[in-house]
Amino acid sequence: MRTIKINHLIIAVIAINILAACKKSFVDLTPQGQFLSEYYYKDQDQAFSALVAVYDPLRKNSGGFENMLALMNSGSDDHVAGGGGATDGTQLQAFTNYTMTSNLMAASYWNDPYQGIARANLLLQKLPKTVMDETLKARFAGEAKALRAYYYSNLVRMFRNVPLILEPLNNDNMFNVEQAKPEDVYAQIEKDLTEAIAVLPVTVSVATEGGRLTKGAAKALLGKVYLYEKKNTLAAQQLADVNGPTPGGISTYGYKLLTNFSDLWVPSNKFNSESILEETHSAAGNSDWGWWGSGRDEGNTANVMVGPRSYEKLDASAPDLPSGWSFMVFTQNFYDFIKNDPRKDATLLDLNALQTAGKAKYIAGYMNTGYFLNKFLPRKVDVSKGGGASDLNYRQNTYIIRLADTYLMEAEALGGTGARAQALLDAVRARVGLTSVPVTMDAIKNERRAELAGEGHRWFDLVRWGDAPTVLAGRGFVKGKHEIFPIPFRETQGTKIQQNPNYQ
């Protein structure tokens, strides 16, 4: 309702006909603007097409094989990479066992956010001369700034030492870009989001604009950024605005926790009241294997990635699943943590139990535990009937930020103490029928693990809390190194980009 619904047909047209340089390296950004004449962006329609292109990289949350869910889940204590073998998705396997190098780091995790930034920079440069309503023009600029801020927030959390680029590059300067101080990147993120909040609408109509950025989404992003900067007072202020005066009630922006936790994962339940920022997909796309890795994948690839291999339903009580690739399976440690929680069945599917009971069978993948990510498991009723490959065109949206997340972030920003933090924690627990427990930082950490499992937050949480060296020590995590990723090798060749410390 207040999230980002994109017309995938428009995206496809833009991606193919306008932004053909989708997968070019960051250091090759200039061609992304060469298709534009000085007359482009002359009117509202052209500016809107360009704005859709700025939104497009949001699909990286679960779109394409190199998606954020796959990577971030693989490196947390809740999952292993899985897949078909030790070389299936080398960057995922390397993150699972902390053997990542610059050569194994998939370049798209650097390139794709910079593509969005480049598109935002170009739109912001051209908008002043666009002939259109000034209020609408300000909104377009606000959306571009908020998206630029989001892309930079991922880059700085993952790589820390990144270039801060606010103008389109050209042949004279593209190889001379240097990394900025992380605090300068964060300052720009804060500035972009603050300016966006001032001009973005409070709500949007789902029927006509479902999914476009709102004040609430930008405030949630800003609160999250402040939390990562350890500016907890500012984080709590922004998140309190998003969450509303009464945890569990309807917020000022119309957000409300869904009554049933399991309803969050119904593919048709898009833009619901709990969704703040949502990455969108369509089952009507034409993505096919010839497009694989080209940046034009429109469907939710994470769906097929988490599905079991060679699955067969043998009993009416078993779920009706298409076969998948068995990535992101849960660990035994996570199963032991979640097994008595009311959210367990919506979160995790125990296929070993089903197979033992003779209700289903499947072929075990690499590092198989039998515990599959049920939040994103595809069902046969959701298999695409469009013109593209069914594996690549799943329709389930994924949440980038949802209300339970912001409740728990605000409770954390409050130091895990006080009546307000207690009420926020209680609201998340009460939704699934759990009784109140005294609010502490440990209680908040446990609640985030149970509530947000499989949604790509756990690794970032562990690093933010300083818990990663202890929790992930058995996986090979080294303090002072693995809190950030190596910069992809290609980006350091023929440029002024310096590799992150302790990586080759």
XYZ file of C-alpha atoms in Angstrom:
504
model
C 0.000 0.000 0.000
C 2.857 2.334 0.854
C 5.568 0.549 -0.979
C 7.049 0.213 -4.392
C 4.907 -1.274 -7.101
C 6.668 -0.996 -10.465
C 5.155 -1.616 -13.858
C 7.465 -4.368 -15.063
C 6.588 -3.815 -18.684
C 7.893 -0.271 -18.396
C 10.986 -1.550 -16.613
C 11.643 -4.068 -19.346
C 11.325 -1.448 -22.063
C 13.623 0.897 -20.192
C 16.130 -1.813 -19.353
C 16.302 -3.104 -22.920
C 15.889 0.002 -25.002
C 17.178 2.782 -22.790
C 19.520 1.413 -20.161
C 21.302 -1.249 -22.151
C 24.413 -0.830 -20.037
C 22.710 -2.499 -17.060
C 25.549 -4.823 -16.166
C 28.494 -2.557 -16.862
C 31.062 -2.065 -14.150
C 30.894 0.970 -11.874
C 33.975 2.339 -13.583
C 32.138 2.134 -16.913
C 29.232 4.343 -15.864
C 29.454 6.924 -18.629
C 27.692 4.857 -21.334
C 24.580 4.743 -19.149
C 23.987 8.356 -20.074
C 25.074 8.360 -23.701
C 21.694 7.260 -25.015
C 20.213 10.521 -23.717
C 20.269 13.595 -25.864
C 20.152 17.043 -24.323
C 16.428 17.008 -25.122
C 15.550 13.954 -23.072
C 13.543 14.525 -19.872
C 11.801 17.357 -21.665
C 8.386 16.463 -20.224
C 6.675 14.584 -17.411
C 6.339 11.306 -19.308
C 10.040 11.109 -20.060
C 10.925 12.060 -16.484
C 8.588 9.362 -15.173
C 10.209 6.712 -17.377
C 13.579 7.754 -16.004
C 12.244 7.599 -12.432
C 11.014 4.033 -12.986
C 14.560 3.183 -14.068
C 15.864 4.560 -10.757
C 13.481 2.238 -8.904
C 14.462 -0.798 -10.973
C 17.571 -1.928 -8.989
C 15.383 -2.448 -5.922
C 14.604 -5.849 -7.468
C 18.049 -7.013 -6.338
C 16.542 -7.863 -2.954
C 15.302 -11.179 -4.388
C 15.624 -10.880 -8.180
C 18.309 -12.685 -10.151
C 20.664 -15.343 -8.818
C 22.895 -12.712 -7.212
C 20.202 -11.334 -4.921
C 20.563 -9.821 -1.463
C 18.529 -12.497 0.306
C 20.728 -15.285 -1.045
C 23.972 -13.554 -0.121
C 23.086 -12.181 3.290
C 21.307 -15.335 4.438
C 24.238 -17.502 3.364
C 26.651 -15.730 5.706
C 24.465 -15.708 8.819
C 24.322 -18.331 11.558
C 20.732 -19.152 10.570
C 21.575 -20.551 7.116
C 24.137 -22.220 4.924
C 24.416 -21.480 1.226
C 23.232 -24.938 0.160
C 22.591 -25.422 -3.549
C 23.900 -28.249 -5.687
C 27.502 -28.418 -4.574
C 30.552 -26.629 -3.226
C 30.961 -24.620 -6.452
C 27.275 -23.817 -6.967
C 27.118 -20.060 -6.490
C 30.754 -19.533 -5.558
C 30.160 -16.169 -3.870
C 27.459 -17.731 -1.670
C 29.648 -20.679 -0.712
C 32.578 -18.368 0.039
C 30.421 -16.208 2.289
C 29.077 -19.240 4.150
C 32.587 -20.337 5.160
C 34.234 -16.886 5.131
C 36.716 -17.565 2.347
C 35.520 -14.590 0.283
C 38.115 -12.885 -1.916
C 37.877 -10.001 -4.352
C 37.776 -12.505 -7.222
C 34.897 -14.433 -5.656
C 32.858 -11.348 -4.725
C 30.138 -11.052 -7.353
C 30.558 -7.673 -9.021
C 26.833 -7.025 -9.244
C 26.587 -6.334 -5.504
C 28.720 -3.267 -6.210
C 27.552 -2.486 -9.739
C 23.781 -2.684 -9.334
C 23.474 -0.067 -6.570
C 25.766 2.231 -8.544
C 23.528 1.793 -11.584
C 20.627 3.074 -9.504
C 22.773 5.927 -8.218
C 23.879 6.853 -11.743
C 20.260 6.959 -12.905
C 19.259 9.054 -9.893
C 22.132 11.479 -10.497
C 21.167 11.924 -14.131
C 17.504 12.462 -13.342
C 18.328 15.009 -10.637
C 20.600 16.849 -13.063
C 17.976 16.994 -15.811
C 14.816 17.618 -13.773
C 15.232 21.388 -13.297
C 14.714 21.941 -17.030
C 11.854 19.452 -17.380
C 8.541 21.065 -18.275
C 6.090 19.735 -15.687
C 4.203 20.710 -12.552
C 6.682 22.003 -9.958
C 5.129 20.104 -7.063
C 5.289 16.868 -9.005
C 8.837 17.664 -10.058
C 9.798 18.056 -6.407
C 8.235 14.688 -5.647
C 10.197 13.005 -8.456
C 13.389 14.558 -7.079
C 12.496 13.351 -3.587
C 11.983 9.801 -4.810
C 15.306 9.864 -6.674
C 17.116 11.139 -3.581
C 15.514 8.554 -1.301
C 16.430 5.765 -3.702
C 19.980 7.074 -4.021
C 20.174 7.076 -0.231
C 18.926 3.488 -0.057
C 21.491 2.285 -2.599
C 24.286 4.067 -0.756
C 23.122 2.621 2.574
C 23.586 -0.902 1.207
C 26.953 -0.059 -0.312
C 28.374 1.513 2.839
C 27.101 -1.313 5.056
C 28.571 -3.971 2.788
C 31.811 -2.366 1.605
C 32.247 0.662 3.916
C 34.851 2.356 1.700
C 32.903 3.457 -1.363
C 32.987 6.396 -3.780
C 30.422 9.126 -3.195
C 29.198 10.141 -6.653
C 26.536 12.827 -6.918
C 26.933 13.903 -10.545
C 27.014 11.890 -13.784
C 30.506 10.735 -14.696
C 32.171 11.315 -18.046
C 35.248 10.161 -19.923
C 37.408 12.788 -18.220
C 36.744 11.739 -14.632
C 35.380 8.204 -14.597
C 38.737 6.576 -13.822
C 39.744 9.138 -11.197
C 36.994 8.519 -8.695
C 38.247 7.874 -5.168
C 36.578 6.411 -2.102
C 34.953 8.738 0.389
C 35.062 8.581 4.162
C 32.159 6.445 5.434
C 30.957 9.336 7.583
C 30.692 11.528 4.482
C 28.617 8.886 2.719
C 26.324 8.641 5.730
C 26.014 12.432 5.855
C 24.850 12.456 2.231
C 22.388 9.650 2.928
C 20.946 11.671 5.807
C 20.726 14.780 3.611
C 19.008 12.953 0.756
C 16.455 11.333 3.029
C 15.739 14.514 4.971
C 15.107 16.408 1.733
C 12.972 13.544 0.406
C 10.812 13.414 3.539
C 9.905 17.083 3.047
C 8.323 16.484 -0.374
C 7.114 12.893 -0.452
C 3.383 12.157 -0.012
C 2.014 10.709 3.208
C 0.151 7.963 1.355
C -0.328 6.743 -2.199
C -3.182 5.022 -3.976
C -2.384 1.361 -4.541
C -4.536 1.264 -7.662
C -2.565 3.980 -9.436
C 0.712 4.447 -7.563
C 1.057 1.446 -5.289
C 4.616 1.056 -4.190
C 6.003 4.522 -4.740
C 7.979 6.019 -1.889
C 6.194 7.881 0.898
C 7.222 9.959 3.908
C 6.869 6.915 6.116
C 9.206 4.821 3.978
C 11.834 7.567 3.869
C 11.564 8.091 7.636
C 11.965 4.358 8.232
C 15.097 4.356 6.065
C 16.466 7.393 7.894
C 15.784 5.830 11.288
C 17.601 2.690 10.204
C 20.571 4.718 8.943
C 20.786 6.595 12.255
C 20.736 3.265 14.093
C 23.716 2.023 12.081
C 25.526 5.276 12.843
C 24.763 4.742 16.550
C 22.790 7.991 16.625
C 20.195 6.267 18.723
C 18.240 9.311 19.885
C 17.704 10.452 16.293
C 16.902 6.901 15.209
C 14.254 6.541 17.909
C 12.644 9.851 16.892
C 12.297 8.892 13.232
C 11.139 5.357 13.965
C 8.606 6.560 16.528
C 7.015 8.707 13.814
C 6.739 5.629 11.604
C 5.495 3.312 14.337
C 2.899 5.659 15.792
C 1.996 6.585 19.364
C 0.488 3.212 20.292
C 2.459 0.074 19.367
C 0.056 -2.448 17.925
C -2.334 0.248 16.733
C -2.592 2.129 13.456
C 0.274 4.576 12.963
C 0.051 8.124 11.654
C 1.006 6.813 8.218
C -1.589 4.043 8.309
C 0.784 1.177 9.095
C -0.468 -1.691 11.235
C 0.798 -5.173 12.069
C -1.116 -7.877 10.240
C -3.249 -10.018 12.526
C -1.804 -13.273 11.190
C 1.954 -13.591 10.801
C 1.526 -16.205 8.063
C -0.418 -13.721 5.905
C 2.815 -11.798 5.333
C 4.021 -14.562 3.023
C 0.950 -14.974 0.821
C 2.159 -13.846 -2.648
C -1.128 -12.100 -3.445
C -0.996 -10.048 -0.213
C 1.068 -7.265 -1.725
C 1.294 -3.745 -0.235
C -0.426 -4.732 2.990
C -0.664 -2.550 6.082
C 2.609 -3.860 7.538
C 4.651 -3.160 4.418
C 6.741 0.013 4.466
C 9.226 -0.573 1.646
C 8.590 -3.481 -0.675
C 10.453 -4.871 -3.666
C 8.022 -5.967 -6.344
C 7.800 -8.751 -8.892
C 5.431 -9.986 -11.536
C 4.555 -13.469 -12.790
C 3.678 -11.951 -16.150
C 7.257 -11.249 -17.161
C 9.106 -12.774 -20.087
C 12.440 -13.340 -18.366
C 14.109 -16.370 -19.901
C 17.410 -18.196 -19.670
C 18.831 -16.081 -22.454
C 18.465 -13.107 -20.106
C 20.089 -14.894 -17.166
C 22.615 -12.618 -15.494
C 21.859 -9.687 -17.766
C 20.117 -7.581 -15.134
C 16.709 -7.968 -16.773
C 15.328 -10.723 -14.545
C 11.906 -9.545 -13.447
C 10.706 -12.373 -11.213
C 11.556 -13.377 -7.661
C 14.454 -15.773 -8.233
C 14.802 -16.382 -4.492
C 11.608 -18.455 -4.715
C 13.081 -21.127 -6.958
C 16.428 -20.903 -5.155
C 14.956 -21.998 -1.806
C 12.816 -24.809 -3.243
C 13.787 -28.473 -2.638
C 15.395 -30.512 -5.423
C 13.296 -33.093 -7.290
C 10.387 -32.683 -4.903
C 7.449 -35.100 -5.057
C 4.230 -34.803 -3.101
C 3.118 -38.267 -1.889
C 0.267 -37.351 0.457
C -2.555 -34.836 0.344
C -1.290 -33.226 3.558
C 2.088 -32.345 2.024
C 2.596 -28.940 0.400
C 2.298 -28.785 -3.381
C 5.720 -27.440 -4.336
C 7.541 -27.134 -7.623
C 11.134 -28.307 -7.491
C 13.883 -25.827 -6.781
C 17.604 -25.495 -6.134
C 17.866 -25.979 -2.328
C 19.756 -22.791 -1.442
C 19.501 -20.954 1.901
C 18.528 -23.972 3.994
C 18.266 -23.293 7.720
C 20.876 -24.619 10.147
C 20.200 -27.040 12.962
C 21.064 -24.231 15.348
C 18.255 -22.094 13.979
C 15.785 -24.979 14.068
C 16.582 -25.545 17.724
C 16.029 -21.837 18.351
C 12.685 -21.550 16.515
C 11.131 -24.996 17.086
C 8.811 -23.893 19.920
C 7.976 -20.461 18.511
C 4.521 -19.849 16.973
C 6.239 -18.466 13.860
C 8.089 -21.729 13.181
C 5.749 -23.271 10.621
C 5.345 -20.078 8.582
C 9.122 -19.626 8.633
C 10.535 -23.136 8.242
C 9.390 -26.306 6.455
C 10.857 -29.543 7.804
C 11.043 -31.756 4.723
C 13.029 -34.453 6.491
C 10.038 -35.022 8.746
C 7.704 -35.196 5.758
C 10.006 -37.617 3.960
C 10.367 -39.833 7.022
C 6.582 -39.914 7.337
C 6.261 -40.954 3.693
C 4.337 -37.810 2.762
C 6.879 -36.346 0.358
C 10.327 -36.992 -1.015
C 13.155 -34.914 -2.397
C 16.826 -35.138 -3.229
C 19.088 -33.629 -0.605
C 21.184 -30.738 -1.840
C 24.600 -29.585 -0.685
C 24.883 -29.115 3.110
C 21.261 -30.205 3.386
C 19.565 -30.008 6.786
C 16.025 -30.602 5.552
C 14.919 -27.234 6.940
C 13.681 -25.042 4.089
C 12.809 -21.327 4.051
C 9.012 -21.506 4.015
C 8.477 -17.744 3.809
C 9.643 -17.858 0.201
C 9.014 -21.458 -0.833
C 7.169 -21.411 -4.167
C 3.840 -23.196 -4.539
C 2.644 -24.709 -7.787
C -0.299 -22.307 -7.865
C 2.218 -19.476 -8.091
C 4.200 -20.844 -11.025
C 4.230 -18.292 -13.822
C 1.887 -18.785 -16.751
C 3.597 -16.025 -18.732
C 5.841 -16.248 -21.742
C 9.119 -16.541 -19.866
C 10.780 -19.376 -17.977
C 8.611 -20.376 -15.019
C 11.638 -20.613 -12.728
C 12.519 -16.969 -13.307
C 9.137 -15.261 -13.096
C 7.734 -15.810 -9.630
C 5.435 -13.042 -8.413
C 6.094 -12.865 -4.668
C 7.199 -9.452 -3.434
C 9.733 -9.197 -0.627
C 9.902 -6.680 2.201
C 12.877 -4.369 2.487
C 11.373 -2.796 5.625
C 8.194 -3.820 7.403
C 6.546 -2.594 10.569
C 7.682 -5.346 12.946
C 11.236 -4.510 11.860
C 10.814 -0.817 12.678
C 9.171 -1.666 16.040
C 12.209 -3.682 17.043
C 14.672 -1.131 15.640
C 13.017 1.602 17.720
C 13.144 -0.603 20.826
C 16.850 -1.139 20.138
C 17.443 2.589 19.612
C 15.830 3.173 23.022
C 18.529 0.985 24.536
C 16.226 -1.929 25.208
C 14.742 -0.243 28.245
C 11.687 1.752 29.295
C 7.937 1.574 28.841
C 7.977 2.474 25.154
C 10.546 -0.227 24.297
C 8.535 -2.722 26.337
C 5.334 -1.850 24.440
C 7.064 -2.243 21.071
C 8.467 -5.645 21.986
C 5.135 -6.753 23.446
C 3.261 -5.786 20.265
C 5.475 -7.982 18.065
C 5.128 -10.911 20.446
C 1.389 -10.464 21.042
C 0.705 -10.662 17.302
C 1.815 -14.316 17.363
C 0.267 -15.120 20.751
C 3.398 -14.840 22.884
C 3.246 -13.362 26.362
C 5.289 -10.401 27.516
C 8.897 -10.806 28.574
C 10.963 -8.054 30.246
C 12.502 -5.839 27.583
C 16.287 -6.083 27.317
C 18.722 -5.935 24.441
C 18.979 -9.723 24.524
C 15.185 -10.022 24.302
C 15.147 -7.664 21.310
C 17.932 -9.608 19.611
C 16.073 -12.879 20.050
C 12.835 -11.343 18.798
C 14.513 -10.006 15.659
C 15.985 -13.425 14.986
C 12.610 -15.151 15.268
C 10.487 -12.483 13.574
C 12.753 -11.609 10.641
C 14.353 -14.990 9.916
C 15.315 -15.505 6.283
C 14.644 -11.868 5.313
C 18.305 -10.913 4.971
C 18.688 -8.924 8.214
C 20.453 -11.339 10.558
C 24.047 -10.864 9.343
C 23.757 -7.074 9.386
C 22.256 -7.278 12.879
C 25.121 -9.407 14.205
C 27.703 -7.014 12.771
C 25.865 -3.930 14.098
C 25.652 -5.428 17.597
C 29.296 -6.502 17.573
C 28.183 -10.120 18.047
C 29.413 -11.494 14.713
C 32.948 -12.470 15.817
C 31.510 -14.666 18.583
C 28.397 -16.043 16.896
C 30.113 -16.723 13.567
C 33.519 -17.798 14.867
C 32.821 -21.427 13.969
C 32.173 -20.415 10.383
C 35.546 -18.678 10.045
C 34.569 -15.061 10.773
C 37.641 -12.951 11.628
C 37.131 -9.786 13.674
C 38.421 -6.676 11.922
C 38.077 -8.239 8.471
C 34.764 -9.887 7.821
C 32.541 -7.038 9.027
C 32.774 -5.813 5.432
C 33.121 -7.450 2.017
C 36.037 -7.327 -0.407
C 35.544 -4.899 -3.254
C 35.115 -6.870 -6.503
C 38.504 -7.269 -8.204
C 37.454 -5.597 -11.444
C 36.647 -2.336 -9.677
C 40.233 -1.900 -8.486
C 41.809 -2.396 -11.906
C 42.786 0.780 -13.784
C 41.025 2.945 -11.192
C 41.872 4.701 -7.926
C 39.648 2.347 -5.949
C 41.644 0.741 -3.119
C 40.877 -2.773 -1.884
C 39.431 -3.093 1.608
C 41.880 -3.984 4.391
C 42.929 -7.647 4.802
C 41.567 -8.669 1.385
C 43.440 -9.477 -1.800
